[in-house]
Amino acid sequence: MTRERRKPKTKSNDPFKKRKKRKCIFCADQKALDYKDVSFVQRFMTDRGKIAPRRMTGCCALHQRMVAKVVKQARQMGLVPFTVD
């Protein structure tokens, strides 16, 4: 019996291909984060009103924690809803 050797998978078909890392917008542009800027705060929230994870926002860990605090502060002030109906 002869065995056929399988060809290695090409990188283009690999589902676990590494993506290019995005830069944190706060680190790159030195942009300030303020709970009163509702349109900017909503950028870090999902359509259901949850805080978006780091892989979606592209923030570094330090700024993602700051984003979470600002979103929670905007919710308490009534600028951003807790849930969307």
Short mmCIF file of N, CA and C in Angstrom, two decimals:
data_model
loop_
_atom_site.label_atom_id
_atom_site.label_comp_id
_atom_site.label_asym_id
_atom_site.label_seq_id
_atom_site.Cartn_x
_atom_site.Cartn_y
_atom_site.Cartn_z
N MET A 1 0.83 -1.18 0.00
CA MET A 1 0.00 0.00 0.00
C MET A 1 0.87 1.25 0.00
N THR A 2 0.48 2.17 -0.77
CA THR A 2 1.20 3.43 -0.79
C THR A 2 0.35 4.50 -0.13
N ARG A 3 1.02 5.30 0.64
CA ARG A 3 0.30 6.39 1.31
C ARG A 3 0.62 7.69 0.61
N GLU A 4 -0.39 8.46 0.44
CA GLU A 4 -0.20 9.77 -0.16
C GLU A 4 0.09 10.79 0.94
N ARG A 5 1.02 11.64 0.66
CA ARG A 5 1.32 12.69 1.62
C ARG A 5 0.37 13.86 1.40
N ARG A 6 -0.10 14.36 2.50
CA ARG A 6 -1.01 15.50 2.39
C ARG A 6 -0.21 16.78 2.31
N LYS A 7 -0.73 17.68 1.55
CA LYS A 7 -0.09 18.99 1.44
C LYS A 7 -0.42 19.81 2.68
N PRO A 8 0.54 20.58 3.16
CA PRO A 8 0.21 21.44 4.31
C PRO A 8 -0.80 22.50 3.90
N LYS A 9 -1.61 22.90 4.87
CA LYS A 9 -2.62 23.92 4.60
C LYS A 9 -1.95 25.24 4.26
N THR A 10 -2.56 25.95 3.37
CA THR A 10 -2.04 27.27 3.04
C THR A 10 -2.51 28.26 4.09
N LYS A 11 -1.79 29.30 4.25
CA LYS A 11 -2.10 30.31 5.26
C LYS A 11 -3.41 31.03 4.96
N SER A 12 -3.77 31.16 3.70
CA SER A 12 -4.96 31.93 3.34
C SER A 12 -6.25 31.23 3.78
N ASN A 13 -6.22 29.91 3.90
CA ASN A 13 -7.42 29.18 4.30
C ASN A 13 -7.47 28.91 5.80
N ASP A 14 -6.48 29.33 6.52
CA ASP A 14 -6.39 29.07 7.94
C ASP A 14 -7.39 29.96 8.69
N PRO A 15 -8.33 29.35 9.45
CA PRO A 15 -9.32 30.18 10.16
C PRO A 15 -8.73 30.90 11.37
N PHE A 16 -7.55 30.48 11.85
CA PHE A 16 -6.94 31.10 13.02
C PHE A 16 -5.81 32.04 12.63
N LYS A 17 -5.94 32.63 11.49
CA LYS A 17 -4.91 33.53 11.00
C LYS A 17 -4.81 34.76 11.89
N LYS A 18 -3.60 35.15 12.24
CA LYS A 18 -3.42 36.31 13.09
C LYS A 18 -3.70 37.58 12.32
N ARG A 19 -4.42 38.45 12.95
CA ARG A 19 -4.72 39.74 12.34
C ARG A 19 -3.71 40.77 12.77
N LYS A 20 -3.63 41.82 12.00
CA LYS A 20 -2.77 42.93 12.37
C LYS A 20 -3.40 43.65 13.55
N LYS A 21 -2.60 43.91 14.58
CA LYS A 21 -3.12 44.56 15.77
C LYS A 21 -3.43 46.02 15.49
N ARG A 22 -4.58 46.45 16.03
CA ARG A 22 -4.95 47.86 15.91
C ARG A 22 -4.30 48.64 17.03
N LYS A 23 -3.98 49.86 16.76
CA LYS A 23 -3.43 50.74 17.79
C LYS A 23 -4.58 51.28 18.63
N CYS A 24 -4.30 51.49 19.87
CA CYS A 24 -5.28 52.10 20.77
C CYS A 24 -5.47 53.56 20.33
N ILE A 25 -6.72 53.97 20.14
CA ILE A 25 -6.97 55.32 19.64
C ILE A 25 -6.59 56.37 20.67
N PHE A 26 -6.64 56.01 21.94
CA PHE A 26 -6.27 56.97 22.98
C PHE A 26 -4.76 57.12 23.07
N CYS A 27 -4.02 56.02 22.90
CA CYS A 27 -2.56 56.09 22.94
C CYS A 27 -2.01 56.78 21.69
N ALA A 28 -2.60 56.50 20.54
CA ALA A 28 -2.09 57.02 19.27
C ALA A 28 -2.39 58.52 19.10
N ASP A 29 -3.64 58.92 19.37
CA ASP A 29 -4.06 60.29 19.10
C ASP A 29 -4.09 61.18 20.33
N GLN A 30 -3.82 60.62 21.50
CA GLN A 30 -3.90 61.37 22.75
C GLN A 30 -5.28 62.00 22.92
N LYS A 31 -6.32 61.26 22.53
CA LYS A 31 -7.69 61.75 22.60
C LYS A 31 -8.19 61.67 24.04
N ALA A 32 -8.90 62.67 24.47
CA ALA A 32 -9.43 62.71 25.83
C ALA A 32 -10.77 61.97 25.89
N LEU A 33 -11.05 61.39 27.02
CA LEU A 33 -12.28 60.63 27.22
C LEU A 33 -13.14 61.38 28.23
N ASP A 34 -14.39 61.69 27.84
CA ASP A 34 -15.27 62.47 28.70
C ASP A 34 -16.67 61.87 28.66
N TYR A 35 -17.29 61.70 29.81
CA TYR A 35 -18.62 61.08 29.86
C TYR A 35 -19.70 61.96 29.24
N LYS A 36 -19.44 63.25 29.10
CA LYS A 36 -20.45 64.17 28.55
C LYS A 36 -20.54 64.11 27.03
N ASP A 37 -19.52 63.54 26.38
CA ASP A 37 -19.53 63.39 24.92
C ASP A 37 -20.25 62.09 24.58
N VAL A 38 -21.58 62.15 24.49
CA VAL A 38 -22.42 60.96 24.37
C VAL A 38 -22.15 60.19 23.08
N SER A 39 -21.97 60.87 21.97
CA SER A 39 -21.74 60.16 20.71
C SER A 39 -20.43 59.38 20.74
N PHE A 40 -19.43 59.91 21.42
CA PHE A 40 -18.14 59.22 21.52
C PHE A 40 -18.23 58.05 22.49
N VAL A 41 -18.99 58.22 23.58
CA VAL A 41 -19.17 57.13 24.54
C VAL A 41 -19.94 55.98 23.92
N GLN A 42 -20.94 56.28 23.12
CA GLN A 42 -21.74 55.22 22.49
C GLN A 42 -20.94 54.41 21.48
N ARG A 43 -19.84 54.93 21.04
CA ARG A 43 -18.95 54.20 20.13
C ARG A 43 -18.39 52.95 20.81
N PHE A 44 -18.28 52.98 22.13
CA PHE A 44 -17.71 51.87 22.90
C PHE A 44 -18.78 50.98 23.50
N MET A 45 -20.01 51.10 23.00
CA MET A 45 -21.11 50.28 23.47
C MET A 45 -21.70 49.49 22.31
N THR A 46 -22.26 48.32 22.63
CA THR A 46 -22.92 47.52 21.60
C THR A 46 -24.31 48.08 21.33
N ASP A 47 -24.99 47.52 20.37
CA ASP A 47 -26.33 47.99 20.05
C ASP A 47 -27.34 47.67 21.15
N ARG A 48 -27.00 46.75 22.04
CA ARG A 48 -27.87 46.41 23.16
C ARG A 48 -27.57 47.22 24.42
N GLY A 49 -26.55 48.07 24.38
CA GLY A 49 -26.23 48.91 25.52
C GLY A 49 -25.14 48.38 26.41
N LYS A 50 -24.50 47.29 26.02
CA LYS A 50 -23.41 46.74 26.84
C LYS A 50 -22.09 47.40 26.46
N ILE A 51 -21.13 47.32 27.36
CA ILE A 51 -19.79 47.85 27.09
C ILE A 51 -19.09 46.86 26.17
N ALA A 52 -18.58 47.36 25.06
CA ALA A 52 -17.93 46.50 24.07
C ALA A 52 -16.58 46.00 24.59
N PRO A 53 -16.18 44.77 24.24
CA PRO A 53 -14.89 44.25 24.71
C PRO A 53 -13.72 44.87 23.96
N ARG A 54 -12.53 44.61 24.46
CA ARG A 54 -11.31 45.19 23.89
C ARG A 54 -11.11 44.80 22.45
N ARG A 55 -11.44 43.56 22.10
CA ARG A 55 -11.22 43.11 20.72
C ARG A 55 -12.09 43.87 19.73
N MET A 56 -13.20 44.45 20.21
CA MET A 56 -14.05 45.25 19.34
C MET A 56 -13.65 46.73 19.34
N THR A 57 -13.29 47.24 20.50
CA THR A 57 -12.96 48.66 20.60
C THR A 57 -11.56 48.97 20.13
N GLY A 58 -10.64 48.03 20.31
CA GLY A 58 -9.26 48.26 19.91
C GLY A 58 -8.45 49.05 20.92
N CYS A 59 -8.97 49.17 22.14
CA CYS A 59 -8.27 49.90 23.19
C CYS A 59 -7.27 49.00 23.90
N CYS A 60 -6.27 49.63 24.50
CA CYS A 60 -5.35 48.88 25.35
C CYS A 60 -6.07 48.62 26.69
N ALA A 61 -5.49 47.79 27.53
CA ALA A 61 -6.15 47.40 28.78
C ALA A 61 -6.39 48.60 29.69
N LEU A 62 -5.42 49.48 29.78
CA LEU A 62 -5.56 50.66 30.63
C LEU A 62 -6.73 51.53 30.18
N HIS A 63 -6.80 51.80 28.89
CA HIS A 63 -7.86 52.67 28.39
C HIS A 63 -9.21 51.96 28.35
N GLN A 64 -9.24 50.64 28.22
CA GLN A 64 -10.50 49.92 28.27
C GLN A 64 -11.12 50.03 29.66
N ARG A 65 -10.29 50.01 30.69
CA ARG A 65 -10.81 50.20 32.05
C ARG A 65 -11.36 51.62 32.21
N MET A 66 -10.70 52.59 31.61
CA MET A 66 -11.18 53.96 31.67
C MET A 66 -12.50 54.11 30.91
N VAL A 67 -12.61 53.42 29.77
CA VAL A 67 -13.84 53.45 28.98
C VAL A 67 -14.99 52.89 29.80
N ALA A 68 -14.74 51.79 30.51
CA ALA A 68 -15.79 51.17 31.33
C ALA A 68 -16.27 52.14 32.41
N LYS A 69 -15.34 52.83 33.05
CA LYS A 69 -15.72 53.80 34.08
C LYS A 69 -16.54 54.95 33.50
N VAL A 70 -16.14 55.43 32.32
CA VAL A 70 -16.84 56.55 31.70
C VAL A 70 -18.25 56.13 31.26
N VAL A 71 -18.39 54.93 30.72
CA VAL A 71 -19.71 54.45 30.30
C VAL A 71 -20.62 54.32 31.51
N LYS A 72 -20.09 53.77 32.60
CA LYS A 72 -20.89 53.62 33.82
C LYS A 72 -21.27 54.98 34.39
N GLN A 73 -20.37 55.94 34.30
CA GLN A 73 -20.64 57.29 34.79
C GLN A 73 -21.73 57.95 33.94
N ALA A 74 -21.67 57.76 32.62
CA ALA A 74 -22.69 58.33 31.72
C ALA A 74 -24.04 57.68 31.95
N ARG A 75 -24.05 56.39 32.30
CA ARG A 75 -25.30 55.72 32.62
C ARG A 75 -25.92 56.30 33.89
N GLN A 76 -25.11 56.53 34.91
CA GLN A 76 -25.61 57.07 36.17
C GLN A 76 -26.15 58.49 36.00
N MET A 77 -25.53 59.26 35.12
CA MET A 77 -25.99 60.63 34.86
C MET A 77 -27.23 60.66 33.98
N GLY A 78 -27.57 59.55 33.37
CA GLY A 78 -28.76 59.48 32.52
C GLY A 78 -28.51 59.88 31.08
N LEU A 79 -27.26 59.99 30.68
CA LEU A 79 -26.94 60.38 29.31
C LEU A 79 -27.01 59.20 28.34
N VAL A 80 -26.73 58.02 28.87
CA VAL A 80 -26.74 56.79 28.07
C VAL A 80 -27.65 55.79 28.78
N PRO A 81 -28.53 55.10 28.06
CA PRO A 81 -29.43 54.15 28.72
C PRO A 81 -28.70 52.89 29.20
N PHE A 82 -29.23 52.26 30.25
CA PHE A 82 -28.67 51.00 30.73
C PHE A 82 -28.95 49.88 29.74
N THR A 83 -30.16 49.82 29.24
CA THR A 83 -30.55 48.82 28.24
C THR A 83 -31.35 49.49 27.14
N VAL A 84 -31.36 48.85 25.98
CA VAL A 84 -32.12 49.36 24.85
C VAL A 84 -33.28 48.41 24.63
N ASP A 85 -34.49 48.96 24.56
CA ASP A 85 -35.68 48.12 24.36
C ASP A 85 -35.85 47.74 22.91
#
